[in-house]
Every structure is written in C-alpha cells, then in structure tokens.
C-alpha atoms as an extended CHARMM CRD file, in Angstrom:
* protein
*
       177  EXT
         1         1  MET       CA             81.3700000000       74.1590000000        0.2400000000  PROA      1               0.0000000000
         2         2  ASP       CA             79.3990000000       76.0350000000        2.7680000000  PROA      2               0.0000000000
         3         3  LYS       CA             78.6570000000       73.8630000000        5.9190000000  PROA      3               0.0000000000
         4         4  LYS       CA             74.5760000000       72.7440000000        4.7210000000  PROA      4               0.0000000000
         5         5  VAL       CA             75.6440000000       72.0020000000        1.2240000000  PROA      5               0.0000000000
         6         6  ALA       CA             78.3640000000       69.4700000000        2.2600000000  PROA      6               0.0000000000
         7         7  LYS       CA             75.9740000000       68.5040000000        5.2210000000  PROA      7               0.0000000000
         8         8  THR       CA             74.0650000000       67.0010000000        2.4010000000  PROA      8               0.0000000000
         9         9  LYS       CA             76.0980000000       65.7790000000       -0.3890000000  PROA      9               0.0000000000
        10        10  LYS       CA             77.8080000000       64.0980000000        3.4050000000  PROA      10              0.0000000000
        11        11  SER       CA             74.1090000000       62.9230000000        3.6120000000  PROA      11              0.0000000000
        12        12  ILE       CA             73.7680000000       61.5460000000        0.0980000000  PROA      12              0.0000000000
        13        13  ILE       CA             77.3000000000       59.2310000000        0.1700000000  PROA      13              0.0000000000
        14        14  ASN       CA             76.2000000000       57.8040000000        3.4780000000  PROA      14              0.0000000000
        15        15  ALA       CA             73.1250000000       56.7520000000        2.2740000000  PROA      15              0.0000000000
        16        16  PHE       CA             74.2630000000       55.4510000000       -1.0540000000  PROA      16              0.0000000000
        17        17  LEU       CA             77.5180000000       53.5260000000        0.5710000000  PROA      17              0.0000000000
        18        18  GLU       CA             74.8560000000       51.9370000000        3.2590000000  PROA      18              0.0000000000
        19        19  LEU       CA             72.9430000000       51.1100000000        0.0910000000  PROA      19              0.0000000000
        20        20  ARG       CA             75.9230000000       50.3490000000       -2.1360000000  PROA      20              0.0000000000
        21        21  SER       CA             76.9790000000       46.9000000000        0.6500000000  PROA      21              0.0000000000
        22        22  LYS       CA             73.5190000000       45.0220000000        0.1050000000  PROA      22              0.0000000000
        23        23  LYS       CA             72.6650000000       45.7130000000       -3.3830000000  PROA      23              0.0000000000
        24        24  ALA       CA             73.7770000000       46.1630000000       -7.0830000000  PROA      24              0.0000000000
        25        25  LEU       CA             74.4460000000       49.7020000000       -8.6940000000  PROA      25              0.0000000000
        26        26  GLU       CA             71.9500000000       48.8550000000      -11.1150000000  PROA      26              0.0000000000
        27        27  LYS       CA             69.1800000000       48.1800000000       -8.4330000000  PROA      27              0.0000000000
        28        28  ILE       CA             69.5330000000       51.1840000000       -6.6450000000  PROA      28              0.0000000000
        29        29  THR       CA             67.0450000000       54.2950000000       -7.0880000000  PROA      29              0.0000000000
        30        30  VAL       CA             67.4310000000       57.5780000000       -6.4840000000  PROA      30              0.0000000000
        31        31  ARG       CA             64.3010000000       58.0290000000       -4.7570000000  PROA      31              0.0000000000
        32        32  GLU       CA             65.1390000000       54.5880000000       -2.7420000000  PROA      32              0.0000000000
        33        33  LEU       CA             68.8100000000       56.5720000000       -2.2380000000  PROA      33              0.0000000000
        34        34  CYS       CA             66.7220000000       60.3150000000       -1.0680000000  PROA      34              0.0000000000
        35        35  GLU       CA             64.3720000000       58.5160000000        1.6000000000  PROA      35              0.0000000000
        36        36  LYS       CA             67.1710000000       57.1100000000        2.6900000000  PROA      36              0.0000000000
        37        37  ALA       CA             69.4530000000       60.1770000000        2.9830000000  PROA      37              0.0000000000
        38        38  GLU       CA             66.0190000000       62.3680000000        3.8080000000  PROA      38              0.0000000000
        39        39  ILE       CA             66.6200000000       64.8470000000        1.2770000000  PROA      39              0.0000000000
        40        40  ASN       CA             64.2780000000       65.8120000000       -1.7130000000  PROA      40              0.0000000000
        41        41  LYS       CA             64.7360000000       64.2630000000       -5.3050000000  PROA      41              0.0000000000
        42        42  SER       CA             65.7340000000       67.6620000000       -6.6140000000  PROA      42              0.0000000000
        43        43  THR       CA             68.7560000000       67.9630000000       -3.8230000000  PROA      43              0.0000000000
        44        44  PHE       CA             70.1400000000       64.9130000000       -5.1870000000  PROA      44              0.0000000000
        45        45  TYR       CA             70.0860000000       66.8570000000       -8.7740000000  PROA      45              0.0000000000
        46        46  THR       CA             71.9100000000       69.3340000000       -7.5750000000  PROA      46              0.0000000000
        47        47  HSD       CA             74.7250000000       67.0120000000       -6.7720000000  PROA      47              0.0000000000
        48        48  PHE       CA             74.9030000000       64.4230000000       -9.1450000000  PROA      48              0.0000000000
        49        49  LYS       CA             73.6730000000       63.6120000000      -13.1020000000  PROA      49              0.0000000000
        50        50  ASP       CA             72.2020000000       59.7080000000      -11.2690000000  PROA      50              0.0000000000
        51        51  ILE       CA             73.0250000000       56.5480000000       -9.3480000000  PROA      51              0.0000000000
        52        52  TYR       CA             75.9680000000       56.0630000000      -11.7790000000  PROA      52              0.0000000000
        53        53  ASP       CA             77.5010000000       59.8870000000      -11.7990000000  PROA      53              0.0000000000
        54        54  LEU       CA             77.6500000000       59.2920000000       -7.8080000000  PROA      54              0.0000000000
        55        55  SER       CA             79.0700000000       55.8420000000       -8.2460000000  PROA      55              0.0000000000
        56        56  GLU       CA             81.4900000000       57.6690000000      -10.7090000000  PROA      56              0.0000000000
        57        57  TYR       CA             82.3870000000       60.2050000000       -8.1000000000  PROA      57              0.0000000000
        58        58  LEU       CA             82.9820000000       57.8970000000       -4.9910000000  PROA      58              0.0000000000
        59        59  GLU       CA             85.1430000000       55.4280000000       -7.1690000000  PROA      59              0.0000000000
        60        60  THR       CA             87.6930000000       58.2100000000       -8.0120000000  PROA      60              0.0000000000
        61        61  GLN       CA             87.8630000000       59.9110000000       -5.1830000000  PROA      61              0.0000000000
        62        62  LEU       CA             89.1190000000       56.2110000000       -3.8210000000  PROA      62              0.0000000000
        63        63  VAL       CA             91.5480000000       55.5480000000       -6.4560000000  PROA      63              0.0000000000
        64        64  ASP       CA             92.8930000000       58.5120000000       -5.9360000000  PROA      64              0.0000000000
        65        65  GLN       CA             93.6360000000       57.9390000000       -2.3190000000  PROA      65              0.0000000000
        66        66  VAL       CA             95.4220000000       54.8850000000       -3.4520000000  PROA      66              0.0000000000
        67        67  VAL       CA             96.7430000000       56.4750000000       -5.4190000000  PROA      67              0.0000000000
        68        68  CYS       CA             98.3120000000       59.3070000000       -3.7480000000  PROA      68              0.0000000000
        69        69  SER       CA             98.8520000000       56.9930000000       -0.6890000000  PROA      69              0.0000000000
        70        70  LEU       CA            101.7030000000       56.5380000000       -2.8040000000  PROA      70              0.0000000000
        71        71  GLN       CA            104.8150000000       57.7900000000       -1.6390000000  PROA      71              0.0000000000
        72        72  HSD       CA            106.5050000000       56.7910000000       -4.6250000000  PROA      72              0.0000000000
        73        73  PRO       CA            104.5900000000       55.1770000000       -7.6570000000  PROA      73              0.0000000000
        74        74  GLU       CA            108.0890000000       55.9570000000       -9.7030000000  PROA      74              0.0000000000
        75        75  TYR       CA            109.0520000000       52.8000000000       -7.4910000000  PROA      75              0.0000000000
        76        76  LEU       CA            107.1940000000       50.3250000000       -9.9560000000  PROA      76              0.0000000000
        77        77  PHE       CA            111.1170000000       50.4890000000      -12.3640000000  PROA      77              0.0000000000
        78        78  SER       CA            113.1000000000       51.0120000000      -10.0900000000  PROA      78              0.0000000000
        79        79  LYS       CA            112.6370000000       50.3290000000       -6.7070000000  PROA      79              0.0000000000
        80        80  PRO       CA            109.6140000000       47.3690000000       -7.2750000000  PROA      80              0.0000000000
        81        81  GLU       CA            109.3320000000       45.6830000000       -4.3390000000  PROA      81              0.0000000000
        82        82  VAL       CA            108.8030000000       48.9550000000       -2.7610000000  PROA      82              0.0000000000
        83        83  PHE       CA            105.8020000000       49.8140000000       -4.7650000000  PROA      83              0.0000000000
        84        84  ILE       CA            103.9100000000       46.1810000000       -4.7780000000  PROA      84              0.0000000000
        85        85  ARG       CA            104.4970000000       46.8470000000       -1.0210000000  PROA      85              0.0000000000
        86        86  GLU       CA            102.6840000000       50.8920000000       -0.5090000000  PROA      86              0.0000000000
        87        87  LEU       CA            100.9060000000       49.0960000000       -3.4000000000  PROA      87              0.0000000000
        88        88  THR       CA             98.7890000000       46.3620000000       -1.6010000000  PROA      88              0.0000000000
        89        89  TYR       CA             98.8620000000       47.8680000000        2.0750000000  PROA      89              0.0000000000
        90        90  ALA       CA             97.1140000000       50.7310000000        0.2500000000  PROA      90              0.0000000000
        91        91  TYR       CA             94.1880000000       48.6160000000       -0.8130000000  PROA      91              0.0000000000
        92        92  ILE       CA             94.1190000000       47.3500000000        2.3880000000  PROA      92              0.0000000000
        93        93  VAL       CA             93.4170000000       50.6210000000        4.4810000000  PROA      93              0.0000000000
        94        94  GLN       CA             90.5430000000       50.6780000000        1.6680000000  PROA      94              0.0000000000
        95        95  GLU       CA             89.4590000000       47.8850000000        1.4530000000  PROA      95              0.0000000000
        96        96  ASN       CA             86.2920000000       47.9740000000        2.8940000000  PROA      96              0.0000000000
        97        97  LEU       CA             85.1470000000       50.1930000000        0.7630000000  PROA      97              0.0000000000
        98        98  ILE       CA             86.6590000000       49.0300000000       -2.3490000000  PROA      98              0.0000000000
        99        99  HSD       CA             84.6940000000       45.9450000000       -1.9520000000  PROA      99              0.0000000000
       100       100  THR       CA             81.4930000000       48.1450000000       -1.7470000000  PROA      100             0.0000000000
       101       101  LEU       CA             82.1310000000       49.7150000000       -4.8810000000  PROA      101             0.0000000000
       102       102  PHE       CA             84.0460000000       47.9750000000       -6.6100000000  PROA      102             0.0000000000
       103       103  SER       CA             81.9330000000       44.6250000000       -6.4110000000  PROA      103             0.0000000000
       104       104  GLY       CA             79.3690000000       43.2280000000       -9.2960000000  PROA      104             0.0000000000
       105       105  SER       CA             79.0730000000       44.6560000000      -12.1490000000  PROA      105             0.0000000000
       106       106  ARG       CA             81.8500000000       47.8150000000      -11.1580000000  PROA      106             0.0000000000
       107       107  ALA       CA             84.7010000000       45.1170000000       -9.6720000000  PROA      107             0.0000000000
       108       108  ASN       CA             87.3080000000       45.1450000000      -12.5050000000  PROA      108             0.0000000000
       109       109  MET       CA             87.0040000000       49.1630000000      -12.9860000000  PROA      109             0.0000000000
       110       110  LEU       CA             89.0960000000       49.1570000000       -9.9610000000  PROA      110             0.0000000000
       111       111  LEU       CA             92.3960000000       47.8710000000      -11.6660000000  PROA      111             0.0000000000
       112       112  ILE       CA             91.5590000000       49.4860000000      -14.7050000000  PROA      112             0.0000000000
       113       113  ARG       CA             91.3450000000       52.7770000000      -12.8930000000  PROA      113             0.0000000000
       114       114  ILE       CA             94.2840000000       52.2300000000      -10.9160000000  PROA      114             0.0000000000
       115       115  GLU       CA             96.3030000000       51.3600000000      -13.5530000000  PROA      115             0.0000000000
       116       116  GLU       CA             95.2820000000       54.0750000000      -15.6140000000  PROA      116             0.0000000000
       117       117  SER       CA             96.1650000000       56.5890000000      -13.4300000000  PROA      117             0.0000000000
       118       118  LEU       CA             99.6100000000       55.0910000000      -12.2670000000  PROA      118             0.0000000000
       119       119  LYS       CA            100.1110000000       55.0200000000      -16.0460000000  PROA      119             0.0000000000
       120       120  LYS       CA             99.9420000000       59.0530000000      -15.7970000000  PROA      120             0.0000000000
       121       121  ILE       CA            102.2820000000       59.5020000000      -13.3430000000  PROA      121             0.0000000000
       122       122  ILE       CA            104.4940000000       56.7940000000      -14.2150000000  PROA      122             0.0000000000
       123       123  PHE       CA            104.5080000000       57.4420000000      -18.0330000000  PROA      123             0.0000000000
       124       124  SER       CA            105.2860000000       61.3200000000      -17.0740000000  PROA      124             0.0000000000
       125       125  LEU       CA            108.7900000000       60.2450000000      -15.1050000000  PROA      125             0.0000000000
       126       126  ARG       CA            109.8490000000       58.2710000000      -17.6290000000  PROA      126             0.0000000000
       127       127  PRO       CA            108.2570000000       58.9630000000      -21.2180000000  PROA      127             0.0000000000
       128       128  ASP       CA            110.6320000000       55.0270000000      -22.7900000000  PROA      128             0.0000000000
       129       129  TYR       CA            108.2550000000       53.2340000000      -20.7560000000  PROA      129             0.0000000000
       130       130  LYS       CA            105.4350000000       54.4350000000      -23.2750000000  PROA      130             0.0000000000
       131       131  ASN       CA            105.1500000000       52.5040000000      -26.0870000000  PROA      131             0.0000000000
       132       132  SER       CA            107.4920000000       49.9320000000      -24.7170000000  PROA      132             0.0000000000
       133       133  MET       CA            105.2470000000       46.6100000000      -24.8530000000  PROA      133             0.0000000000
       134       134  THR       CA            107.5940000000       44.8390000000      -22.1620000000  PROA      134             0.0000000000
       135       135  ALA       CA            107.3990000000       47.8390000000      -19.8180000000  PROA      135             0.0000000000
       136       136  ASN       CA            104.0490000000       47.8020000000      -19.9260000000  PROA      136             0.0000000000
       137       137  VAL       CA            103.2440000000       43.7590000000      -20.0100000000  PROA      137             0.0000000000
       138       138  LEU       CA            105.3820000000       44.0230000000      -16.4260000000  PROA      138             0.0000000000
       139       139  PHE       CA            103.1910000000       47.6220000000      -15.3550000000  PROA      139             0.0000000000
       140       140  THR       CA             99.9940000000       45.4720000000      -15.3830000000  PROA      140             0.0000000000
       141       141  LEU       CA            100.9780000000       42.4470000000      -14.3600000000  PROA      141             0.0000000000
       142       142  SER       CA            102.4280000000       44.0930000000      -11.3670000000  PROA      142             0.0000000000
       143       143  ILE       CA             98.8500000000       45.8260000000      -10.9310000000  PROA      143             0.0000000000
       144       144  TYR       CA             96.8780000000       43.2080000000      -11.3400000000  PROA      144             0.0000000000
       145       145  GLY       CA             98.9640000000       39.9000000000      -10.7300000000  PROA      145             0.0000000000
       146       146  GLY       CA            100.1220000000       41.1190000000       -6.9610000000  PROA      146             0.0000000000
       147       147  PHE       CA             96.0490000000       41.8770000000       -6.5010000000  PROA      147             0.0000000000
       148       148  TYR       CA             94.8260000000       38.9260000000       -7.2520000000  PROA      148             0.0000000000
       149       149  ALA       CA             97.3000000000       37.1030000000       -5.8640000000  PROA      149             0.0000000000
       150       150  PHE       CA             97.1940000000       39.5370000000       -2.8740000000  PROA      150             0.0000000000
       151       151  GLU       CA             93.4900000000       39.2830000000       -2.1810000000  PROA      151             0.0000000000
       152       152  HSD       CA             93.9710000000       34.9900000000       -3.2940000000  PROA      152             0.0000000000
       153       153  CYS       CA             95.8560000000       33.9370000000       -0.9030000000  PROA      153             0.0000000000
       154       154  ARG       CA             95.8130000000       36.4180000000        1.8830000000  PROA      154             0.0000000000
       155       155  SER       CA             94.8330000000       33.0420000000        4.2170000000  PROA      155             0.0000000000
       156       156  PHE       CA             98.7570000000       32.4960000000        3.8560000000  PROA      156             0.0000000000
       157       157  GLY       CA             99.1970000000       35.4770000000        5.9370000000  PROA      157             0.0000000000
       158       158  GLU       CA             99.6260000000       39.1630000000        5.0090000000  PROA      158             0.0000000000
       159       159  ASP       CA            102.3890000000       39.8470000000        5.4490000000  PROA      159             0.0000000000
       160       160  SER       CA            103.6840000000       36.8610000000        4.0500000000  PROA      160             0.0000000000
       161       161  VAL       CA            102.2140000000       37.1990000000        0.7020000000  PROA      161             0.0000000000
       162       162  ILE       CA            103.8780000000       41.0060000000        0.5090000000  PROA      162             0.0000000000
       163       163  ASP       CA            106.9090000000       39.5900000000        0.6590000000  PROA      163             0.0000000000
       164       164  VAL       CA            106.0510000000       37.2180000000       -1.5970000000  PROA      164             0.0000000000
       165       165  LEU       CA            104.7430000000       39.9490000000       -3.9800000000  PROA      165             0.0000000000
       166       166  ALA       CA            107.8040000000       42.1020000000       -3.3050000000  PROA      166             0.0000000000
       167       167  GLU       CA            110.3360000000       39.4190000000       -4.3680000000  PROA      167             0.0000000000
       168       168  ILE       CA            108.6650000000       38.4490000000       -7.3670000000  PROA      168             0.0000000000
       169       169  ASN       CA            107.8020000000       42.4310000000       -8.6300000000  PROA      169             0.0000000000
       170       170  GLN       CA            111.9260000000       42.8510000000       -7.4630000000  PROA      170             0.0000000000
       171       171  LYS       CA            112.3830000000       40.0050000000       -9.8970000000  PROA      171             0.0000000000
       172       172  ILE       CA            110.3030000000       40.5440000000      -12.7140000000  PROA      172             0.0000000000
       173       173  MET       CA            111.6640000000       44.0390000000      -13.2300000000  PROA      173             0.0000000000
       174       174  LYS       CA            114.9070000000       43.2610000000      -13.4420000000  PROA      174             0.0000000000
       175       175  ILE       CA            113.6460000000       42.0690000000      -17.1620000000  PROA      175             0.0000000000
       176       176  LEU       CA            113.5740000000       46.4460000000      -17.9340000000  PROA      176             0.0000000000
       177       177  GLN       CA            117.6300000000       46.6220000000      -16.9420000000  PROA      177             0.0000000000
C-alpha cells in the first residue's frame, strides 16, 4: 500500500474512532465522517462499502490483536489459569478500543467474535472437543464469564480478580480430565 493510501485510510479510521467514541454506530454518517477526515465521499467508498463495513474491519482487527496476543490459546484446557490471565491482560491492553468499538448495538459482538476465533484455534488442536458439550460449555463459560466477572468486579483490584478467575478456571476445567 502506498503512503498516500495508507495515510488516507488512517485518517478515515481516526475520524471514525473519534466519532464512535461519542456516538452510536447507527448515528454516524459517511458524510460526517468524510468531513472529519477531510476526504471526499468517493475516497471513503474506495476503502469501505459503508460505515458498518468500516466498523466490521476495525472489530476484526481488534479481535485478531487480542487473540494473537495470547501466547498459548491451547492452554484453555491444559493450563486454564495461564489462559485466563493472558486473555484478561489482553482485554486490559485493548480496553479503550474495546469500549469504543464494542458499545451500544455492538456490545455483545466482542465475546462472540473472540469465542469464534479461539474455537477455530483450539478445535484445530483438539478436534475431540469440538462435539463435546462439556468442552463447549466450559469454553463459553471461561470466555464470557471471565470477561464479565472481571468487568464487574475489577473495583476489588484487577490483579486480585484475575487471581480468583485463574483459580476458578483451573478448578472448572478439571471437569474435562
């Protein structure tokens, strides 16, 4: 990608993130975004189909960053305490962007996309877990439960909550053994 194209795309993304931090996705118009990014509408449409396409692009990038930051996603079942620590710290690192992109009507999409992405990795390594109801329930419980428990209890101290989550995750994953 040449420098001018990269600069334009970065301008579009920055303008979108600024607007998105203040407004619901459904309230952002291409016209408004183009004014903020100081580009023509045709330039926007060269890069993205619409506002939702742009949002989807950024959401995918963010989910990929979170998942790629996990050194050992396969530890979910073998070393669940390590897995939940890595995942929670990945959320913390991306917290501002998570709250910007996955708010309002998009709030539930973060965990859906994280779960889908991690399932691809883990089930490719452990295909025997793919059709296991127990493995799938424990997987979903770790992803969703860990995230929401951390978010709702972090006032007790982030490291303390992560320690409790790690201990709980370790205990519940013993069900598979």
